[in-house]
mmCIF file as gemmi writes it, N, C-alpha and C atoms, coordinates in Angstrom:
data_model
loop_
_atom_site.group_PDB
_atom_site.id
_atom_site.type_symbol
_atom_site.label_atom_id
_atom_site.label_alt_id
_atom_site.label_comp_id
_atom_site.label_asym_id
_atom_site.label_entity_id
_atom_site.label_seq_id
_atom_site.pdbx_PDB_ins_code
_atom_site.Cartn_x
_atom_site.Cartn_y
_atom_site.Cartn_z
_atom_site.occupancy
_atom_site.B_iso_or_equiv
_atom_site.pdbx_formal_charge
_atom_site.auth_seq_id
_atom_site.auth_asym_id
_atom_site.pdbx_PDB_model_num
ATOM 1 N N . LYS Axp A 1 ? 135.663 60.564 2.215 1 0 ? 1 A 1
ATOM 2 C CA . LYS Axp A 1 ? 136.301 60.797 3.491 1 0 ? 1 A 1
ATOM 3 C C . LYS Axp A 1 ? 135.741 59.811 4.508 1 0 ? 1 A 1
ATOM 4 N N . GLY Axp A 2 ? 136.626 59.111 5.213 1 0 ? 2 A 1
ATOM 5 C CA . GLY Axp A 2 ? 136.198 58.115 6.18 1 0 ? 2 A 1
ATOM 6 C C . GLY Axp A 2 ? 136.017 58.686 7.568 1 0 ? 2 A 1
ATOM 7 N N . LYS Axp A 3 ? 135.373 57.907 8.407 1 0 ? 3 A 1
ATOM 8 C CA . LYS Axp A 3 ? 135.184 58.235 9.812 1 0 ? 3 A 1
ATOM 9 C C . LYS Axp A 3 ? 135.632 57.035 10.622 1 0 ? 3 A 1
ATOM 10 N N . ALA Axp A 4 ? 136.088 57.281 11.874 1 0 ? 4 A 1
ATOM 11 C CA . ALA Axp A 4 ? 136.632 56.197 12.676 1 0 ? 4 A 1
ATOM 12 C C . ALA Axp A 4 ? 136.269 56.361 14.141 1 0 ? 4 A 1
ATOM 13 N N . VAL Axp A 5 ? 136.31 55.233 14.85 1 0 ? 5 A 1
ATOM 14 C CA . VAL Axp A 5 ? 136.089 55.238 16.293 1 0 ? 5 A 1
ATOM 15 C C . VAL Axp A 5 ? 136.82 54.035 16.902 1 0 ? 5 A 1
ATOM 16 N N . ASN Axp A 6 ? 137.381 54.243 18.082 1 0 ? 6 A 1
ATOM 17 C CA . ASN Axp A 6 ? 137.899 53.168 18.917 1 0 ? 6 A 1
ATOM 18 C C . ASN Axp A 6 ? 136.915 53.023 20.07 1 0 ? 6 A 1
ATOM 19 N N . PHE Axp A 7 ? 136.495 51.785 20.38 1 0 ? 7 A 1
ATOM 20 C CA . PHE Axp A 7 ? 135.484 51.644 21.418 1 0 ? 7 A 1
ATOM 21 C C . PHE Axp A 7 ? 135.519 50.274 22.082 1 0 ? 7 A 1
ATOM 22 N N . THR Axp A 8 ? 134.851 50.2 23.211 1 0 ? 8 A 1
ATOM 23 C CA . THR Axp A 8 ? 134.611 48.959 23.936 1 0 ? 8 A 1
ATOM 24 C C . THR Axp A 8 ? 133.121 48.917 24.272 1 0 ? 8 A 1
ATOM 25 N N . LEU Axp A 9 ? 132.614 47.732 24.53 1 0 ? 9 A 1
ATOM 26 C CA . LEU Axp A 9 ? 131.248 47.57 25.017 1 0 ? 9 A 1
ATOM 27 C C . LEU Axp A 9 ? 131.347 46.848 26.354 1 0 ? 9 A 1
ATOM 28 N N . GLU Axp A 10 ? 130.908 47.503 27.387 1 0 ? 10 A 1
ATOM 29 C CA . GLU Axp A 10 ? 131.022 46.949 28.733 1 0 ? 10 A 1
ATOM 30 C C . GLU Axp A 10 ? 130.379 45.565 28.805 1 0 ? 10 A 1
ATOM 31 N N . GLY Axp A 11 ? 131.152 44.617 29.326 1 0 ? 11 A 1
ATOM 32 C CA . GLY Axp A 11 ? 130.644 43.263 29.505 1 0 ? 11 A 1
ATOM 33 C C . GLY Axp A 11 ? 130.769 42.361 28.292 1 0 ? 11 A 1
ATOM 34 N N . ILE Axp A 12 ? 131.249 42.897 27.177 1 0 ? 12 A 1
ATOM 35 C CA . ILE Axp A 12 ? 131.402 42.09 25.957 1 0 ? 12 A 1
ATOM 36 C C . ILE Axp A 12 ? 132.872 42.091 25.576 1 0 ? 12 A 1
ATOM 37 N N . PRO Axp A 13 ? 133.493 40.908 25.465 1 0 ? 13 A 1
ATOM 38 C CA . PRO Axp A 13 ? 134.903 40.857 25.088 1 0 ? 13 A 1
ATOM 39 C C . PRO Axp A 13 ? 135.148 41.511 23.73 1 0 ? 13 A 1
ATOM 40 N N . ALA Axp A 14 ? 136.266 42.195 23.61 1 0 ? 14 A 1
ATOM 41 C CA . ALA Axp A 14 ? 136.608 42.881 22.359 1 0 ? 14 A 1
ATOM 42 C C . ALA Axp A 14 ? 136.652 41.915 21.181 1 0 ? 14 A 1
ATOM 43 N N . ALA Axp A 15 ? 137.063 40.682 21.412 1 0 ? 15 A 1
ATOM 44 C CA . ALA Axp A 15 ? 137.108 39.702 20.317 1 0 ? 15 A 1
ATOM 45 C C . ALA Axp A 15 ? 135.713 39.458 19.752 1 0 ? 15 A 1
ATOM 46 N N . GLU Axp A 16 ? 134.696 39.43 20.606 1 0 ? 16 A 1
ATOM 47 C CA . GLU Axp A 16 ? 133.325 39.236 20.131 1 0 ? 16 A 1
ATOM 48 C C . GLU Axp A 16 ? 132.834 40.459 19.361 1 0 ? 16 A 1
ATOM 49 N N . VAL Axp A 17 ? 133.173 41.628 19.843 1 0 ? 17 A 1
ATOM 50 C CA . VAL Axp A 17 ? 132.81 42.863 19.139 1 0 ? 17 A 1
ATOM 51 C C . VAL Axp A 17 ? 133.458 42.877 17.758 1 0 ? 17 A 1
ATOM 52 N N . PHE Axp A 18 ? 134.732 42.504 17.697 1 0 ? 18 A 1
ATOM 53 C CA . PHE Axp A 18 ? 135.475 42.464 16.442 1 0 ? 18 A 1
ATOM 54 C C . PHE Axp A 18 ? 134.772 41.53 15.446 1 0 ? 18 A 1
ATOM 55 N N . LYS Axp A 19 ? 134.442 40.317 15.895 1 0 ? 19 A 1
ATOM 56 C CA . LYS Axp A 19 ? 133.814 39.343 14.994 1 0 ? 19 A 1
ATOM 57 C C . LYS Axp A 19 ? 132.477 39.858 14.464 1 0 ? 19 A 1
ATOM 58 N N . TYR Axp A 20 ? 131.725 40.533 15.3 1 0 ? 20 A 1
ATOM 59 C CA . TYR Axp A 20 ? 130.458 41.103 14.843 1 0 ? 20 A 1
ATOM 60 C C . TYR Axp A 20 ? 130.696 42.232 13.851 1 0 ? 20 A 1
ATOM 61 N N . ALA Axp A 21 ? 131.64 43.108 14.166 1 0 ? 21 A 1
ATOM 62 C CA . ALA Axp A 21 ? 131.919 44.258 13.299 1 0 ? 21 A 1
ATOM 63 C C . ALA Axp A 21 ? 132.36 43.832 11.905 1 0 ? 21 A 1
ATOM 64 N N . GLU Axp A 22 ? 133.019 42.676 11.806 1 0 ? 22 A 1
ATOM 65 C CA . GLU Axp A 22 ? 133.45 42.186 10.482 1 0 ? 22 A 1
ATOM 66 C C . GLU Axp A 22 ? 132.279 41.979 9.536 1 0 ? 22 A 1
ATOM 67 N N . LYS Axp A 23 ? 131.109 41.758 10.072 1 0 ? 23 A 1
ATOM 68 C CA . LYS Axp A 23 ? 129.933 41.444 9.261 1 0 ? 23 A 1
ATOM 69 C C . LYS Axp A 23 ? 129.163 42.685 8.814 1 0 ? 23 A 1
ATOM 70 N N . ILE Axp A 24 ? 129.554 43.851 9.304 1 0 ? 24 A 1
ATOM 71 C CA . ILE Axp A 24 ? 128.804 45.078 9.008 1 0 ? 24 A 1
ATOM 72 C C . ILE Axp A 24 ? 129.306 45.713 7.713 1 0 ? 24 A 1
ATOM 73 N N . GLU Axp A 25 ? 128.405 45.876 6.774 1 0 ? 25 A 1
ATOM 74 C CA . GLU Axp A 25 ? 128.757 46.489 5.493 1 0 ? 25 A 1
ATOM 75 C C . GLU Axp A 25 ? 129.214 47.926 5.716 1 0 ? 25 A 1
ATOM 76 N N . GLY Axp A 26 ? 130.275 48.313 5.027 1 0 ? 26 A 1
ATOM 77 C CA . GLY Axp A 26 ? 130.777 49.674 5.103 1 0 ? 26 A 1
ATOM 78 C C . GLY Axp A 26 ? 131.927 49.859 6.073 1 0 ? 26 A 1
ATOM 79 N N . ILE Axp A 27 ? 132.152 48.86 6.934 1 0 ? 27 A 1
ATOM 80 C CA . ILE Axp A 27 ? 133.32 48.925 7.812 1 0 ? 27 A 1
ATOM 81 C C . ILE Axp A 27 ? 134.484 48.326 7.032 1 0 ? 27 A 1
ATOM 82 N N . ASN Axp A 28 ? 135.374 49.185 6.59 1 0 ? 28 A 1
ATOM 83 C CA . ASN Axp A 28 ? 136.48 48.755 5.737 1 0 ? 28 A 1
ATOM 84 C C . ASN Axp A 28 ? 137.826 48.812 6.433 1 0 ? 28 A 1
ATOM 85 N N . GLY Axp A 29 ? 137.859 49.348 7.625 1 0 ? 29 A 1
ATOM 86 C CA . GLY Axp A 29 ? 139.054 49.332 8.462 1 0 ? 29 A 1
ATOM 87 C C . GLY Axp A 29 ? 138.659 48.748 9.803 1 0 ? 29 A 1
ATOM 88 N N . LEU Axp A 30 ? 139.388 47.714 10.237 1 0 ? 30 A 1
ATOM 89 C CA . LEU Axp A 30 ? 139.011 47.021 11.462 1 0 ? 30 A 1
ATOM 90 C C . LEU Axp A 30 ? 140.267 46.614 12.21 1 0 ? 30 A 1
ATOM 91 N N . GLY Axp A 31 ? 140.393 47.109 13.43 1 0 ? 31 A 1
ATOM 92 C CA . GLY Axp A 31 ? 141.557 46.798 14.24 1 0 ? 31 A 1
ATOM 93 C C . GLY Axp A 31 ? 141.163 46.182 15.566 1 0 ? 31 A 1
ATOM 94 N N . PHE Axp A 32 ? 141.962 45.23 16.026 1 0 ? 32 A 1
ATOM 95 C CA . PHE Axp A 32 ? 141.757 44.571 17.31 1 0 ? 32 A 1
ATOM 96 C C . PHE Axp A 32 ? 142.916 44.939 18.214 1 0 ? 32 A 1
ATOM 97 N N . TYR Axp A 33 ? 142.61 45.526 19.372 1 0 ? 33 A 1
ATOM 98 C CA . TYR Axp A 33 ? 143.635 46 20.308 1 0 ? 33 A 1
ATOM 99 C C . TYR Axp A 33 ? 143.492 45.237 21.614 1 0 ? 33 A 1
ATOM 100 N N . PRO Axp A 34 ? 144.05 44.031 21.695 1 0 ? 34 A 1
ATOM 101 C CA . PRO Axp A 34 ? 143.827 43.181 22.869 1 0 ? 34 A 1
ATOM 102 C C . PRO Axp A 34 ? 144.351 43.769 24.177 1 0 ? 34 A 1
ATOM 103 N N . GLU Axp A 35 ? 145.438 44.498 24.132 1 0 ? 35 A 1
ATOM 104 C CA . GLU Axp A 35 ? 145.995 45.061 25.366 1 0 ? 35 A 1
ATOM 105 C C . GLU Axp A 35 ? 145.087 46.139 25.949 1 0 ? 35 A 1
ATOM 106 N N . GLU Axp A 36 ? 144.357 46.844 25.09 1 0 ? 36 A 1
ATOM 107 C CA . GLU Axp A 36 ? 143.426 47.879 25.539 1 0 ? 36 A 1
ATOM 108 C C . GLU Axp A 36 ? 141.998 47.358 25.626 1 0 ? 36 A 1
ATOM 109 N N . ASN Axp A 37 ? 141.779 46.111 25.175 1 0 ? 37 A 1
ATOM 110 C CA . ASN Axp A 37 ? 140.456 45.491 25.117 1 0 ? 37 A 1
ATOM 111 C C . ASN Axp A 37 ? 139.476 46.376 24.338 1 0 ? 37 A 1
ATOM 112 N N . LEU Axp A 38 ? 139.917 46.833 23.152 1 0 ? 38 A 1
ATOM 113 C CA . LEU Axp A 38 ? 139.029 47.652 22.338 1 0 ? 38 A 1
ATOM 114 C C . LEU Axp A 38 ? 139.146 47.287 20.87 1 0 ? 38 A 1
ATOM 115 N N . VAL Axp A 39 ? 138.206 47.832 20.113 1 0 ? 39 A 1
ATOM 116 C CA . VAL Axp A 39 ? 138.125 47.597 18.675 1 0 ? 39 A 1
ATOM 117 C C . VAL Axp A 39 ? 138.132 48.952 17.97 1 0 ? 39 A 1
ATOM 118 N N . HIS Axp A 40 ? 138.805 49.015 16.841 1 0 ? 40 A 1
ATOM 119 C CA . HIS Axp A 40 ? 138.801 50.197 15.976 1 0 ? 40 A 1
ATOM 120 C C . HIS Axp A 40 ? 137.98 49.83 14.751 1 0 ? 40 A 1
ATOM 121 N N . ILE Axp A 41 ? 137.068 50.716 14.363 1 0 ? 41 A 1
ATOM 122 C CA . ILE Axp A 41 ? 136.363 50.555 13.09 1 0 ? 41 A 1
ATOM 123 C C . ILE Axp A 41 ? 136.44 51.87 12.331 1 0 ? 41 A 1
ATOM 124 N N . ASP Axp A 42 ? 136.499 51.754 11.005 1 0 ? 42 A 1
ATOM 125 C CA . ASP Axp A 42 ? 136.444 52.968 10.194 1 0 ? 42 A 1
ATOM 126 C C . ASP Axp A 42 ? 135.799 52.693 8.852 1 0 ? 42 A 1
ATOM 127 N N . THR Axp A 43 ? 135.449 53.78 8.195 1 0 ? 43 A 1
ATOM 128 C CA . THR Axp A 43 ? 134.716 53.704 6.929 1 0 ? 43 A 1
ATOM 129 C C . THR Axp A 43 ? 135.574 54.164 5.755 1 0 ? 43 A 1
ATOM 130 N N . ARG Axp A 44 ? 136.851 53.803 5.8 1 0 ? 44 A 1
ATOM 131 C CA . ARG Axp A 44 ? 137.737 54.159 4.691 1 0 ? 44 A 1
ATOM 132 C C . ARG Axp A 44 ? 137.19 53.595 3.376 1 0 ? 44 A 1
ATOM 133 N N . PRO Axp A 45 ? 137.677 54.087 2.25 1 0 ? 45 A 1
ATOM 134 C CA . PRO Axp A 45 ? 137.228 53.551 0.951 1 0 ? 45 A 1
ATOM 135 C C . PRO Axp A 45 ? 137.503 52.047 0.854 1 0 ? 45 A 1
ATOM 136 N N . ILE Axp A 46 ? 136.612 51.338 0.201 1 0 ? 46 A 1
ATOM 137 C CA . ILE Axp A 46 ? 136.716 49.878 0.115 1 0 ? 46 A 1
ATOM 138 C C . ILE Axp A 46 ? 138.023 49.418 -0.523 1 0 ? 46 A 1
ATOM 139 N N . GLU Axp A 47 ? 138.573 50.219 -1.44 1 0 ? 47 A 1
ATOM 140 C CA . GLU Axp A 47 ? 139.832 49.812 -2.072 1 0 ? 47 A 1
ATOM 141 C C . GLU Axp A 47 ? 141.007 49.844 -1.091 1 0 ? 47 A 1
ATOM 142 N N . LYS Axp A 48 ? 140.805 50.439 0.069 1 0 ? 48 A 1
ATOM 143 C CA . LYS Axp A 48 ? 141.845 50.478 1.104 1 0 ? 48 A 1
ATOM 144 C C . LYS Axp A 48 ? 141.479 49.594 2.296 1 0 ? 48 A 1
ATOM 145 N N . LYS Axp A 49 ? 140.569 48.651 2.09 1 0 ? 49 A 1
ATOM 146 C CA . LYS Axp A 49 ? 140.1 47.774 3.162 1 0 ? 49 A 1
ATOM 147 C C . LYS Axp A 49 ? 141.285 47.079 3.834 1 0 ? 49 A 1
ATOM 148 N N . ASP Axp A 50 ? 141.243 47.017 5.186 1 0 ? 50 A 1
ATOM 149 C CA . ASP Axp A 50 ? 142.359 46.456 5.939 1 0 ? 50 A 1
ATOM 150 C C . ASP Axp A 50 ? 141.887 45.996 7.312 1 0 ? 50 A 1
ATOM 151 N N . ALA Axp A 51 ? 142.606 45.019 7.865 1 0 ? 51 A 1
ATOM 152 C CA . ALA Axp A 51 ? 142.354 44.558 9.226 1 0 ? 51 A 1
ATOM 153 C C . ALA Axp A 51 ? 143.703 44.29 9.878 1 0 ? 51 A 1
ATOM 154 N N . TRP Axp A 52 ? 143.806 44.575 11.176 1 0 ? 52 A 1
ATOM 155 C CA . TRP Axp A 52 ? 145.09 44.468 11.863 1 0 ? 52 A 1
ATOM 156 C C . TRP Axp A 52 ? 144.879 44.215 13.351 1 0 ? 52 A 1
ATOM 157 N N . VAL Axp A 53 ? 145.994 43.896 14.005 1 0 ? 53 A 1
ATOM 158 C CA . VAL Axp A 53 ? 146.049 43.729 15.455 1 0 ? 53 A 1
ATOM 159 C C . VAL Axp A 53 ? 147.127 44.676 15.968 1 0 ? 53 A 1
ATOM 160 N N . LYS Axp A 54 ? 146.856 45.323 17.084 1 0 ? 54 A 1
ATOM 161 C CA . LYS Axp A 54 ? 147.862 46.168 17.722 1 0 ? 54 A 1
ATOM 162 C C . LYS Axp A 54 ? 148.482 45.368 18.872 1 0 ? 54 A 1
ATOM 163 N N . GLU Axp A 55 ? 149.772 45.094 18.745 1 0 ? 55 A 1
ATOM 164 C CA . GLU Axp A 55 ? 150.509 44.321 19.744 1 0 ? 55 A 1
ATOM 165 C C . GLU Axp A 55 ? 151.728 45.112 20.199 1 0 ? 55 A 1
ATOM 166 N N . LYS Axp A 56 ? 151.817 45.343 21.497 1 0 ? 56 A 1
ATOM 167 C CA . LYS Axp A 56 ? 152.972 46.045 22.071 1 0 ? 56 A 1
ATOM 168 C C . LYS Axp A 56 ? 153.265 47.345 21.317 1 0 ? 56 A 1
ATOM 169 N N . GLY Axp A 57 ? 152.211 48.077 20.978 1 0 ? 57 A 1
ATOM 170 C CA . GLY Axp A 57 ? 152.361 49.36 20.307 1 0 ? 57 A 1
ATOM 171 C C . GLY Axp A 57 ? 152.6 49.288 18.817 1 0 ? 57 A 1
ATOM 172 N N . ARG Axp A 58 ? 152.635 48.08 18.255 1 0 ? 58 A 1
ATOM 173 C CA . ARG Axp A 58 ? 152.865 47.915 16.808 1 0 ? 58 A 1
ATOM 174 C C . ARG Axp A 58 ? 151.609 47.374 16.145 1 0 ? 58 A 1
ATOM 175 N N . TYR Axp A 59 ? 151.377 47.824 14.932 1 0 ? 59 A 1
ATOM 176 C CA . TYR Axp A 59 ? 150.232 47.362 14.16 1 0 ? 59 A 1
ATOM 177 C C . TYR Axp A 59 ? 150.701 46.265 13.209 1 0 ? 59 A 1
ATOM 178 N N . VAL Axp A 60 ? 150.097 45.075 13.337 1 0 ? 60 A 1
ATOM 179 C CA . VAL Axp A 60 ? 150.489 43.942 12.499 1 0 ? 60 A 1
ATOM 180 C C . VAL Axp A 60 ? 149.272 43.447 11.719 1 0 ? 60 A 1
ATOM 181 N N . PRO Axp A 61 ? 149.494 42.928 10.522 1 0 ? 61 A 1
ATOM 182 C CA . PRO Axp A 61 ? 148.372 42.436 9.717 1 0 ? 61 A 1
ATOM 183 C C . PRO Axp A 61 ? 147.616 41.314 10.429 1 0 ? 61 A 1
ATOM 184 N N . LEU Axp A 62 ? 146.328 41.26 10.196 1 0 ? 62 A 1
ATOM 185 C CA . LEU Axp A 62 ? 145.507 40.204 10.767 1 0 ? 62 A 1
ATOM 186 C C . LEU Axp A 62 ? 145.628 38.964 9.891 1 0 ? 62 A 1
ATOM 187 N N . THR Axp A 63 ? 146.519 38.072 10.275 1 0 ? 63 A 1
ATOM 188 C CA . THR Axp A 63 ? 146.739 36.815 9.558 1 0 ? 63 A 1
ATOM 189 C C . THR Axp A 63 ? 145.873 35.721 10.181 1 0 ? 63 A 1
ATOM 190 N N . SER Axp A 64 ? 145.834 34.565 9.541 1 0 ? 64 A 1
ATOM 191 C CA . SER Axp A 64 ? 145.085 33.446 10.114 1 0 ? 64 A 1
ATOM 192 C C . SER Axp A 64 ? 145.7 33.014 11.446 1 0 ? 64 A 1
ATOM 193 N N . ASP Axp A 65 ? 147.015 33.128 11.581 1 0 ? 65 A 1
ATOM 194 C CA . ASP Axp A 65 ? 147.661 32.81 12.862 1 0 ? 65 A 1
ATOM 195 C C . ASP Axp A 65 ? 147.212 33.771 13.96 1 0 ? 65 A 1
ATOM 196 N N . LYS Axp A 66 ? 147.117 35.05 13.635 1 0 ? 66 A 1
ATOM 197 C CA . LYS Axp A 66 ? 146.664 36.038 14.617 1 0 ? 66 A 1
ATOM 198 C C . LYS Axp A 66 ? 145.198 35.814 14.966 1 0 ? 66 A 1
ATOM 199 N N . ARG Axp A 67 ? 144.38 35.452 13.969 1 0 ? 67 A 1
ATOM 200 C CA . ARG Axp A 67 ? 142.974 35.127 14.243 1 0 ? 67 A 1
ATOM 201 C C . ARG Axp A 67 ? 142.876 33.991 15.26 1 0 ? 67 A 1
ATOM 202 N N . ALA Axp A 68 ? 143.657 32.947 15.037 1 0 ? 68 A 1
ATOM 203 C CA . ALA Axp A 68 ? 143.643 31.8 15.955 1 0 ? 68 A 1
ATOM 204 C C . ALA Axp A 68 ? 144.157 32.194 17.336 1 0 ? 68 A 1
ATOM 205 N N . GLN Axp A 69 ? 145.223 32.974 17.377 1 0 ? 69 A 1
ATOM 206 C CA . GLN Axp A 69 ? 145.819 33.391 18.637 1 0 ? 69 A 1
ATOM 207 C C . GLN Axp A 69 ? 144.81 34.145 19.518 1 0 ? 69 A 1
ATOM 208 N N . TYR Axp A 70 ? 144.006 34.993 18.901 1 0 ? 70 A 1
ATOM 209 C CA . TYR Axp A 70 ? 143.095 35.849 19.648 1 0 ? 70 A 1
ATOM 210 C C . TYR Axp A 70 ? 141.624 35.407 19.589 1 0 ? 70 A 1
ATOM 211 N N . GLY Axp A 71 ? 141.37 34.284 18.967 1 0 ? 71 A 1
ATOM 212 C CA . GLY Axp A 71 ? 139.992 33.792 18.892 1 0 ? 71 A 1
ATOM 213 C C . GLY Axp A 71 ? 139.095 34.618 18.001 1 0 ? 71 A 1
ATOM 214 N N . LEU Axp A 72 ? 139.679 35.11 16.922 1 0 ? 72 A 1
ATOM 215 C CA . LEU Axp A 72 ? 138.913 35.928 15.98 1 0 ? 72 A 1
ATOM 216 C C . LEU Axp A 72 ? 138.475 35.103 14.79 1 0 ? 72 A 1
């Protein structure tokens, strides 16, 4: 069973938080929400590992184009 949180760190851009969170073992779900300036992390099973961006209320896969667009 996984656990999840959406969060921000005051004074630190969400893109920087996202890049750091990618390096943490056990975080298998990672979302970047630029409009809300927050990051989602979760501990889902590794076989369901996923990363995405929330744009205009829609969740889209984190592609290399999206990484470049948002500085991830």
